[in-house]
Coordinates of N, CA and C in Angstrom, one line a residue:
M17 N 22.8 9.9 1.9 CA 21.5 9.5 2.0 C 21.1 8.7 0.7
E18 N 20.4 7.6 0.9 CA 19.9 6.8 -0.2 C 18.4 6.8 -0.2
V19 N 17.8 6.8 -1.4 CA 16.4 6.8 -1.5 C 16.0 5.7 -2.5
V20 N 15.0 4.9 -2.1 CA 14.5 3.9 -3.0 C 13.0 4.1 -3.2
D21 N 12.6 4.1 -4.5 CA 11.2 4.3 -4.8 C 10.5 3.0 -4.7
L22 N 9.4 2.9 -3.8 CA 8.7 1.6 -3.6 C 7.4 1.7 -4.3
S23 N 7.2 2.5 -5.3 CA 5.9 2.7 -6.0 C 6.0 2.3 -7.5
H24 N 4.9 1.8 -8.0 CA 4.7 1.6 -9.4 C 4.3 2.9 -10.1
P25 N 4.8 3.1 -11.3 CA 4.4 4.3 -12.1 C 3.0 4.1 -12.5
I26 N 2.3 5.2 -12.6 CA 0.9 5.3 -13.1 C 0.9 5.6 -14.6
R27 N 0.2 4.7 -15.3 CA 0.0 5.0 -16.8 C -1.3 4.4 -17.2
E28 N -1.7 4.7 -18.4 CA -3.1 4.3 -18.8 C -3.2 2.7 -19.0
D29 N -2.1 2.1 -19.4 CA -2.2 0.6 -19.6 C -1.7 -0.2 -18.4
M30 N -1.7 0.4 -17.3 CA -1.1 -0.3 -16.1 C -2.1 -1.4 -15.6
P31 N -1.6 -2.3 -14.8 CA -2.5 -3.3 -14.2 C -3.4 -2.7 -13.2
V32 N -4.7 -3.1 -13.1 CA -5.6 -2.6 -12.2 C -6.4 -3.8 -11.5
F33 N -6.9 -3.6 -10.4 CA -7.7 -4.7 -9.7 C -8.8 -5.1 -10.5
P34 N -9.1 -6.4 -10.6 CA -10.2 -6.9 -11.4 C -11.5 -6.2 -11.2
G35 N -12.1 -5.7 -12.3 CA -13.3 -5.0 -12.2 C -13.2 -3.5 -12.2
E36 N -12.0 -3.0 -11.9 CA -11.7 -1.5 -11.8 C -11.4 -1.0 -13.2
E37 N -11.6 0.3 -13.4 CA -11.3 0.9 -14.7 C -9.8 1.3 -14.8
Q38 N -9.3 1.3 -16.0 CA -8.0 1.8 -16.2 C -7.9 3.3 -16.0
P39 N -6.7 3.8 -15.5 CA -6.6 5.2 -15.4 C -6.7 5.9 -16.8
K40 N -7.1 7.1 -16.9 CA -7.1 7.9 -18.1 C -6.3 9.2 -17.9
I41 N -5.5 9.5 -18.8 CA -4.7 10.7 -18.8 C -5.0 11.5 -20.0
E42 N -5.8 12.6 -19.8 CA -6.3 13.3 -21.0 C -5.6 14.6 -21.1
I43 N -5.5 15.1 -22.3 CA -4.9 16.4 -22.6 C -5.9 17.5 -22.4
V44 N -5.6 18.4 -21.6 CA -6.4 19.6 -21.4 C -5.9 20.7 -22.2
A45 N -4.6 20.9 -22.3 CA -4.0 21.9 -23.1 C -2.7 21.4 -23.6
D46 N -2.3 21.9 -24.8 CA -1.0 21.5 -25.3 C -0.2 22.8 -25.8
M47 N 1.0 22.6 -26.1 CA 1.9 23.7 -26.4 C 1.4 24.4 -27.7
E48 N 1.0 23.5 -28.7 CA 0.7 24.0 -30.0 C -0.5 25.0 -30.0
H49 N -1.5 24.6 -29.2 CA -2.8 25.4 -29.2 C -2.9 26.4 -28.1
C50 N -2.2 26.1 -27.0 CA -2.4 27.0 -25.8 C -1.1 27.6 -25.3
G51 N 0.0 27.1 -25.7 CA 1.3 27.7 -25.3 C 1.8 27.1 -24.0
Y52 N 1.1 26.1 -23.5 CA 1.5 25.4 -22.2 C 0.9 24.0 -22.2
H53 N 1.4 23.1 -21.4 CA 0.8 21.7 -21.2 C 0.0 21.6 -19.9
E54 N -1.1 20.9 -20.0 CA -1.9 20.6 -18.8 C -2.6 19.3 -19.1
K55 N -2.7 18.4 -18.1 CA -3.4 17.1 -18.3 C -4.5 16.9 -17.2
R56 N -5.4 16.1 -17.5 CA -6.4 15.7 -16.5 C -6.2 14.2 -16.2
F57 N -6.2 13.9 -14.9 CA -6.0 12.5 -14.5 C -7.3 11.9 -13.9
L58 N -7.8 10.8 -14.5 CA -9.0 10.1 -14.0 C -8.6 8.8 -13.6
L59 N -8.6 8.5 -12.3 CA -8.2 7.2 -11.7 C -8.9 7.0 -10.4
N60 N -9.1 5.7 -10.1 CA -9.7 5.3 -8.9 C -8.8 5.5 -7.7
S61 N -9.3 5.5 -6.5 CA -8.5 5.8 -5.4 C -7.6 4.7 -5.0
H62 N -7.8 3.5 -5.5 CA -7.0 2.3 -5.2 C -6.1 1.9 -6.4
T63 N -5.8 2.9 -7.2 CA -4.9 2.7 -8.4 C -3.4 2.5 -8.0
G64 N -2.8 1.5 -8.5 CA -1.4 1.3 -8.3 C -1.0 1.2 -6.8
T65 N 0.2 1.7 -6.5 CA 0.6 1.7 -5.1 C -0.2 2.7 -4.4
H66 N -1.0 2.2 -3.4 CA -1.9 3.1 -2.8 C -2.1 2.8 -1.3
L67 N -2.7 3.8 -0.6 CA -2.8 3.7 0.9 C -4.3 3.7 1.2
D68 N -4.7 2.7 2.0 CA -6.1 2.7 2.5 C -6.2 3.2 3.9
V69 N -7.3 4.0 4.2 CA -7.6 4.4 5.6 C -8.9 3.9 6.0
P70 N -9.3 4.1 7.3 CA -10.5 3.4 7.8 C -11.8 3.7 7.0
K71 N -11.9 4.9 6.3 CA -13.1 5.2 5.5 C -13.3 4.1 4.4
H72 N -12.3 3.4 4.1 CA -12.4 2.4 3.0 C -13.5 1.3 3.4
V73 N -13.5 0.9 4.7 CA -14.4 -0.2 5.1 C -15.3 0.2 6.2
F74 N -15.2 1.4 6.7 CA -16.1 1.8 7.8 C -16.8 3.1 7.4
Q75 N -18.1 3.1 7.5 CA -18.9 4.3 7.1 C -18.5 5.5 7.8
D76 N -18.2 5.4 9.1 CA -17.8 6.6 9.9 C -16.3 6.6 10.2
G77 N -15.6 5.8 9.4 CA -14.1 5.8 9.6 C -13.4 7.1 9.1
Y78 N -12.2 7.3 9.6 CA -11.5 8.5 9.2 C -11.1 8.4 7.7
S79 N -11.3 9.6 7.1 CA -10.8 9.7 5.7 C -9.4 10.2 5.8
L80 N -8.6 10.2 4.7 CA -7.2 10.4 4.9 C -6.7 11.7 5.3
E81 N -7.6 12.8 5.0 CA -7.1 14.1 5.4 C -7.3 14.4 6.9
K82 N -8.0 13.4 7.6 CA -8.3 13.6 9.0 C -7.0 13.3 9.9
Y83 N -6.1 12.6 9.3 CA -4.8 12.3 10.0 C -3.8 13.4 9.8
P84 N -3.0 13.7 10.8 CA -1.8 14.6 10.6 C -0.9 14.0 9.6
V85 N -0.1 14.8 8.9 CA 0.8 14.2 7.9 C 1.8 13.3 8.5
K86 N 2.2 13.4 9.8 CA 3.1 12.5 10.4 C 2.6 11.1 10.5
K87 N 1.3 10.9 10.3 CA 0.8 9.5 10.3 C 1.4 8.7 9.1
Y88 N 1.8 9.4 8.1 CA 2.3 8.7 6.9 C 3.8 8.7 6.7
I89 N 4.5 9.0 7.8 CA 5.9 9.0 7.9 C 6.4 8.3 9.1
G90 N 7.4 7.4 9.0 CA 7.9 6.8 10.2 C 9.0 5.7 9.9
Q91 N 9.5 5.2 11.0 CA 10.5 4.1 10.8 C 9.8 2.8 10.4
A92 N 10.4 2.2 9.4 CA 9.8 0.9 8.9 C 10.8 -0.2 9.0
I93 N 10.2 -1.4 9.1 CA 11.0 -2.6 9.0 C 10.5 -3.5 7.9
M94 N 11.4 -4.0 7.0 CA 11.0 -4.9 6.0 C 11.2 -6.3 6.4
I95 N 10.2 -7.1 6.3 CA 10.3 -8.5 6.6 C 10.2 -9.3 5.3
T96 N 11.1 -10.2 5.1 CA 11.1 -11.0 3.8 C 10.5 -12.4 4.0
L97 N 9.4 -12.6 3.3 CA 8.7 -13.9 3.4 C 8.3 -14.3 2.0
I98 N 9.3 -14.7 1.2 CA 9.1 -15.0 -0.2 C 8.2 -16.1 -0.4
D99 N 7.2 -15.9 -1.3 CA 6.2 -16.9 -1.7 C 5.6 -17.6 -0.5
S100 N 5.2 -16.9 0.5 CA 4.6 -17.5 1.7 C 3.2 -17.9 1.6
G101 N 2.5 -17.4 0.6 CA 1.0 -17.7 0.4 C 0.2 -17.0 1.5
R102 N -0.4 -17.7 2.4 CA -1.1 -17.1 3.5 C -0.1 -16.8 4.6
I103 N 0.0 -15.5 5.0 CA 1.0 -15.2 6.1 C 0.4 -15.4 7.4
E104 N 1.0 -16.2 8.3 CA 0.5 -16.5 9.6 C 1.3 -15.9 10.7
I105 N 0.7 -16.0 11.9 CA 1.4 -15.4 13.1 C 2.8 -16.0 13.2
E106 N 2.9 -17.3 13.0 CA 4.2 -18.0 13.2 C 5.3 -17.4 12.4
E107 N 5.0 -16.9 11.2 CA 6.0 -16.3 10.4 C 6.4 -14.9 10.8
L108 N 5.5 -14.2 11.5 CA 5.7 -12.9 12.0 C 6.3 -12.8 13.4
A109 N 6.0 -13.8 14.2 CA 6.4 -13.8 15.6 C 7.9 -13.5 15.9
P110 N 8.8 -14.0 15.0 CA 10.2 -13.8 15.3 C 10.6 -12.3 15.3
Y111 N 9.7 -11.5 14.7 CA 10.0 -10.0 14.6 C 9.2 -9.2 15.6
E112 N 8.7 -9.9 16.6 CA 7.8 -9.2 17.6 C 8.5 -8.0 18.3
N113 N 9.7 -8.2 18.7 CA 10.4 -7.1 19.4 C 10.7 -5.9 18.4
A114 N 11.0 -6.2 17.2 CA 11.3 -5.2 16.2 C 10.0 -4.4 15.9
L115 N 8.9 -5.1 15.9 CA 7.6 -4.5 15.6 C 7.2 -3.5 16.7
R116 N 7.7 -3.7 17.9 CA 7.4 -2.8 19.0 C 8.2 -1.5 18.9
D117 N 9.2 -1.5 18.1 CA 10.1 -0.3 18.0 C 10.0 0.4 16.7
C118 N 9.0 0.0 15.8 CA 8.9 0.7 14.5 C 7.5 1.2 14.3
D119 N 7.3 2.0 13.3 CA 6.0 2.5 12.9 C 5.3 1.8 11.8
F120 N 6.1 1.2 10.9 CA 5.5 0.5 9.7 C 6.2 -0.9 9.6
M121 N 5.4 -1.8 9.2 CA 5.9 -3.2 8.8 C 5.6 -3.4 7.4
L122 N 6.6 -3.6 6.6 CA 6.4 -3.9 5.2 C 6.9 -5.4 4.9
V123 N 6.0 -6.1 4.2 CA 6.3 -7.5 3.9 C 6.7 -7.7 2.4
N124 N 8.0 -8.2 2.3 CA 8.5 -8.5 0.9 C 8.2 -10.0 0.6
T125 N 7.2 -10.2 -0.2 CA 6.8 -11.6 -0.6 C 7.4 -12.0 -1.9
G126 N 8.0 -11.0 -2.6 CA 8.5 -11.2 -3.9 C 7.5 -11.2 -5.0
W127 N 6.2 -10.9 -4.6 CA 5.1 -11.0 -5.6 C 5.1 -9.9 -6.6
S128 N 5.8 -8.8 -6.3 CA 5.8 -7.7 -7.3 C 6.5 -8.1 -8.6
R129 N 7.2 -9.2 -8.6 CA 7.8 -9.6 -9.9 C 6.8 -10.0 -10.9
H130 N 5.6 -10.3 -10.4 CA 4.5 -10.7 -11.4 C 3.7 -9.5 -11.9
W131 N 4.0 -8.3 -11.4 CA 3.3 -7.1 -11.9 C 3.3 -7.0 -13.4
G132 N 2.1 -6.8 -13.9 CA 2.0 -6.7 -15.4 C 1.6 -8.0 -16.0
S133 N 1.6 -9.1 -15.3 CA 1.1 -10.4 -15.8 C -0.2 -10.8 -15.2
A134 N -0.9 -11.8 -15.8 CA -2.2 -12.2 -15.3 C -2.0 -12.9 -13.9
Q135 N -0.9 -13.4 -13.6 CA -0.6 -14.1 -12.4 C -0.7 -13.2 -11.2
Y136 N -0.4 -11.9 -11.4 CA -0.4 -10.9 -10.3 C -1.7 -10.9 -9.5
Y137 N -2.8 -11.0 -10.2 CA -4.1 -10.9 -9.5 C -4.7 -12.3 -9.3
G138 N -3.9 -13.4 -9.6 CA -4.4 -14.7 -9.5 C -4.6 -15.2 -8.1
D139 N -3.5 -15.6 -7.4 CA -3.5 -16.1 -6.0 C -2.4 -15.5 -5.2
P140 N -2.4 -14.2 -5.0 CA -1.2 -13.6 -4.4 C -1.2 -13.8 -2.9
P141 N 0.0 -13.5 -2.2 CA 0.1 -13.7 -0.8 C -0.9 -12.7 -0.1
Y142 N -1.3 -13.1 1.1 CA -2.2 -12.3 2.0 C -2.0 -12.7 3.4
F143 N -2.6 -11.9 4.3 CA -2.5 -12.2 5.7 C -3.7 -13.0 6.2
S144 N -3.5 -13.9 7.1 CA -4.7 -14.6 7.7 C -5.3 -13.6 8.7
R145 N -6.6 -13.9 9.0 CA -7.3 -13.0 10.0 C -6.6 -13.1 11.3
E146 N -6.1 -14.3 11.7 CA -5.4 -14.4 13.0 C -4.1 -13.5 13.0
A147 N -3.4 -13.5 11.9 CA -2.2 -12.7 11.8 C -2.6 -11.2 11.9
A148 N -3.7 -10.8 11.3 CA -4.1 -9.4 11.3 C -4.5 -9.0 12.7
D149 N -5.2 -9.9 13.4 CA -5.6 -9.6 14.8 C -4.3 -9.5 15.7
W150 N -3.3 -10.3 15.5 CA -2.1 -10.3 16.2 C -1.4 -8.9 15.9
L151 N -1.3 -8.6 14.7 CA -0.6 -7.3 14.3 C -1.3 -6.1 14.9
S152 N -2.6 -6.2 15.0 CA -3.4 -5.1 15.6 C -3.1 -4.8 17.0
S153 N -2.4 -5.7 17.7 CA -2.0 -5.5 19.1 C -0.8 -4.5 19.2
F154 N -0.1 -4.3 18.1 CA 1.0 -3.4 18.1 C 0.6 -2.0 17.8
E155 N 1.4 -1.0 18.2 CA 1.0 0.4 18.0 C 1.7 0.8 16.6
L156 N 1.3 0.2 15.6 CA 1.8 0.5 14.3 C 1.0 1.6 13.6
K157 N 1.7 2.4 12.8 CA 1.0 3.4 11.9 C 0.5 2.7 10.7
G158 N 1.2 1.7 10.2 CA 0.7 1.1 8.9 C 1.5 -0.2 8.6
I159 N 0.9 -0.9 7.6 CA 1.4 -2.2 7.1 C 1.4 -2.1 5.6
G160 N 2.5 -2.6 5.0 CA 2.5 -2.6 3.5 C 2.9 -3.9 3.0
I161 N 2.5 -4.2 1.7 CA 2.8 -5.5 1.1 C 3.0 -5.2 -0.4
D162 N 3.8 -6.1 -1.0 CA 4.0 -6.0 -2.5 C 3.0 -6.9 -3.3
S163 N 1.8 -7.0 -2.8 CA 0.8 -7.8 -3.5 C -0.5 -6.9 -3.6
P164 N -1.5 -7.3 -4.3 CA -2.7 -6.4 -4.5 C -3.5 -6.2 -3.3
S165 N -3.5 -7.1 -2.3 CA -4.4 -6.9 -1.2 C -3.8 -7.7 0.0
V166 N -4.1 -7.1 1.2 CA -3.7 -7.8 2.4 C -4.7 -9.0 2.7
D167 N -5.9 -8.9 2.0 CA -6.9 -10.0 2.1 C -6.7 -11.0 1.0
Q168 N -7.2 -12.2 1.2 CA -7.3 -13.1 0.1 C -8.2 -12.6 -1.0
M169 N -7.8 -12.7 -2.2 CA -8.6 -12.1 -3.3 C -10.0 -12.5 -3.4
S170 N -10.4 -13.7 -3.0 CA -11.7 -14.2 -3.1 C -12.6 -13.8 -1.9
D171 N -12.0 -13.2 -0.8 CA -12.8 -12.8 0.4 C -13.3 -11.4 0.3
Q172 N -14.5 -11.3 -0.1 CA -15.1 -9.9 -0.3 C -15.5 -9.3 1.0
G173 N -15.4 -10.0 2.1 CA -15.7 -9.4 3.4 C -14.6 -8.6 4.0
L174 N -13.4 -8.7 3.4 CA -12.2 -7.9 3.7 C -11.9 -8.0 5.2
P175 N -11.8 -9.2 5.8 CA -11.6 -9.2 7.3 C -10.3 -8.7 7.8
V176 N -9.2 -8.8 6.9 CA -7.9 -8.3 7.3 C -7.9 -6.7 7.3
H177 N -8.5 -6.2 6.2 CA -8.7 -4.7 6.1 C -9.4 -4.2 7.4
R178 N -10.5 -4.9 7.7 CA -11.3 -4.4 8.9 C -10.5 -4.5 10.2
A179 N -9.8 -5.6 10.4 CA -9.1 -5.8 11.6 C -8.0 -4.7 11.8
L180 N -7.3 -4.4 10.7 CA -6.2 -3.4 10.8 C -6.8 -2.0 10.8
L181 N -7.7 -1.7 10.0 CA -8.2 -0.3 9.9 C -9.0 0.1 11.1
E182 N -9.6 -0.9 11.7 CA -10.4 -0.6 13.0 C -9.4 -0.1 14.0
K183 N -8.2 -0.5 14.0 CA -7.1 0.0 14.9 C -6.4 1.1 14.3
E184 N -6.9 1.7 13.2 CA -6.2 2.8 12.5 C -4.8 2.5 12.1
I185 N -4.6 1.3 11.7 CA -3.4 0.9 11.0 C -3.6 1.0 9.5
V186 N -3.0 2.0 8.9 CA -3.3 2.2 7.4 C -2.6 1.0 6.7
I187 N -3.1 0.8 5.4 CA -2.6 -0.3 4.6 C -2.1 0.2 3.3
I188 N -0.9 -0.2 2.9 CA -0.2 0.2 1.7 C -0.1 -1.1 0.8
E189 N -0.7 -1.1 -0.4 CA -0.7 -2.2 -1.2 C -0.1 -1.9 -2.6
N190 N 0.3 -3.0 -3.3 CA 1.0 -2.9 -4.6 C 2.3 -2.2 -4.4
M191 N 3.1 -2.5 -3.4 CA 4.4 -1.9 -3.3 C 5.4 -2.6 -4.2
T192 N 6.6 -2.1 -4.4 CA 7.5 -2.8 -5.2 C 9.0 -2.3 -4.9
N193 N 9.9 -3.0 -5.5 CA 11.4 -2.6 -5.4 C 12.0 -2.9 -4.0
F194 N 11.3 -3.8 -3.3 CA 11.9 -4.2 -2.0 C 13.3 -4.8 -2.2
D195 N 13.5 -5.5 -3.3 CA 14.8 -6.1 -3.6 C 16.0 -5.1 -3.7
Q196 N 15.6 -3.8 -3.9 CA 16.6 -2.8 -4.0 C 17.1 -2.2 -2.7
L197 N 16.4 -2.6 -1.6 CA 16.7 -2.0 -0.3 C 18.0 -2.7 0.3
K198 N 18.9 -1.9 0.7 CA 20.2 -2.5 1.2 C 20.1 -2.7 2.7
K199 N 19.1 -2.1 3.4 CA 18.9 -2.3 4.8 C 17.5 -2.6 5.1
P200 N 17.2 -3.4 6.1 CA 15.8 -3.8 6.4 C 15.1 -2.7 7.3
V201 N 15.8 -1.8 7.8 CA 15.2 -0.7 8.6 C 15.5 0.6 8.0
F202 N 14.5 1.5 7.8 CA 14.7 2.8 7.1 C 13.5 3.7 7.5
T203 N 13.6 4.9 7.0 CA 12.4 5.8 7.2 C 11.5 5.7 5.9
L204 N 10.2 5.5 6.2 CA 9.3 5.4 5.1 C 8.5 6.7 5.0
Y205 N 8.3 7.2 3.8 CA 7.4 8.3 3.4 C 6.4 7.7 2.5
C206 N 5.1 7.8 2.9 CA 4.0 7.3 2.0 C 2.9 8.3 2.0
L207 N 3.1 9.5 1.4 CA 2.3 10.6 1.5 C 1.2 10.6 0.4
P208 N -0.1 10.6 0.8 CA -1.2 10.7 -0.2 C -1.5 12.1 -0.4
L209 N -2.2 12.4 -1.5 CA -2.7 13.8 -1.8 C -3.7 14.1 -0.7
N210 N -3.8 15.4 -0.3 CA -4.7 15.8 0.8 C -6.1 16.0 0.3
I211 N -6.8 14.9 -0.1 CA -8.1 14.9 -0.7 C -9.1 14.7 0.4
E212 N -10.0 15.6 0.6 CA -11.0 15.5 1.7 C -12.0 14.4 1.3
G213 N -12.3 13.5 2.3 CA -13.3 12.5 2.2 C -12.8 11.2 1.5
A214 N -11.5 11.2 1.2 CA -11.0 10.0 0.4 C -10.8 8.8 1.3
D215 N -11.2 7.6 0.8 CA -11.0 6.3 1.5 C -9.6 5.7 1.2
A216 N -9.0 6.2 0.2 CA -7.6 5.7 -0.2 C -7.1 6.7 -1.2
C217 N -5.8 6.5 -1.6 CA -5.2 7.4 -2.6 C -3.9 6.8 -3.0
P218 N -3.5 6.9 -4.3 CA -2.2 6.5 -4.7 C -1.2 7.3 -4.0
V219 N 0.0 6.6 -3.7 CA 1.1 7.3 -3.0 C 2.4 7.1 -3.7
R220 N 3.3 8.0 -3.5 CA 4.7 7.8 -3.9 C 5.4 7.3 -2.6
A221 N 5.5 6.1 -2.4 CA 6.1 5.5 -1.2 C 7.6 5.4 -1.5
V222 N 8.4 6.0 -0.5 CA 9.9 5.9 -0.7 C 10.5 5.6 0.6
A223 N 11.6 4.8 0.5 CA 12.4 4.5 1.7 C 13.7 5.4 1.6
V224 N 14.0 5.9 2.8 CA 15.2 6.8 2.9 C 16.1 6.2 4.1
Y225 N 17.4 6.1 3.8 CA 18.3 5.6 4.9 C 19.7 6.1 4.6

């Protein structure tokens, strides 16, 4: 069995979405004063590699604990579209049959190589609304990408989020290490903490094959 970590580590100086606060890791107890270590983590729900559920964009949408844990596990296919900019139906259509046989579609755009630079949040790859509508016709559990958003950064209406999450297709953003995958099909585990009412949560996404 081989396992590939598809998640960025969380640290205080990590990249965050423009306008969001940096994570804070505070000492609650230390060995010198208490005889044990304990820390407090303060971070937004969309920090680092994270998973969005319908509650993110719909007032009455499901929060993440409303789904059974199997929602976050399944067979995935990785599609490589390096530096594609806006991802259109035409680029995805060749994989139509494969999408009918899998639970998750992950798109390797190569953008994670910019993680930690100003370019990462500049003009990253995203899905067109037409592509999102097309993907919504499949019975997918989720879609993942190695960029900060499935939507264009400047589009605050989040049409792609809405199209996918309306169909309960969860979204995983800020993925990484796709170049380490030796096979394009594998089992994906992207388990969030079981936080009631959460619209999103950082995940430790891993590929197993």
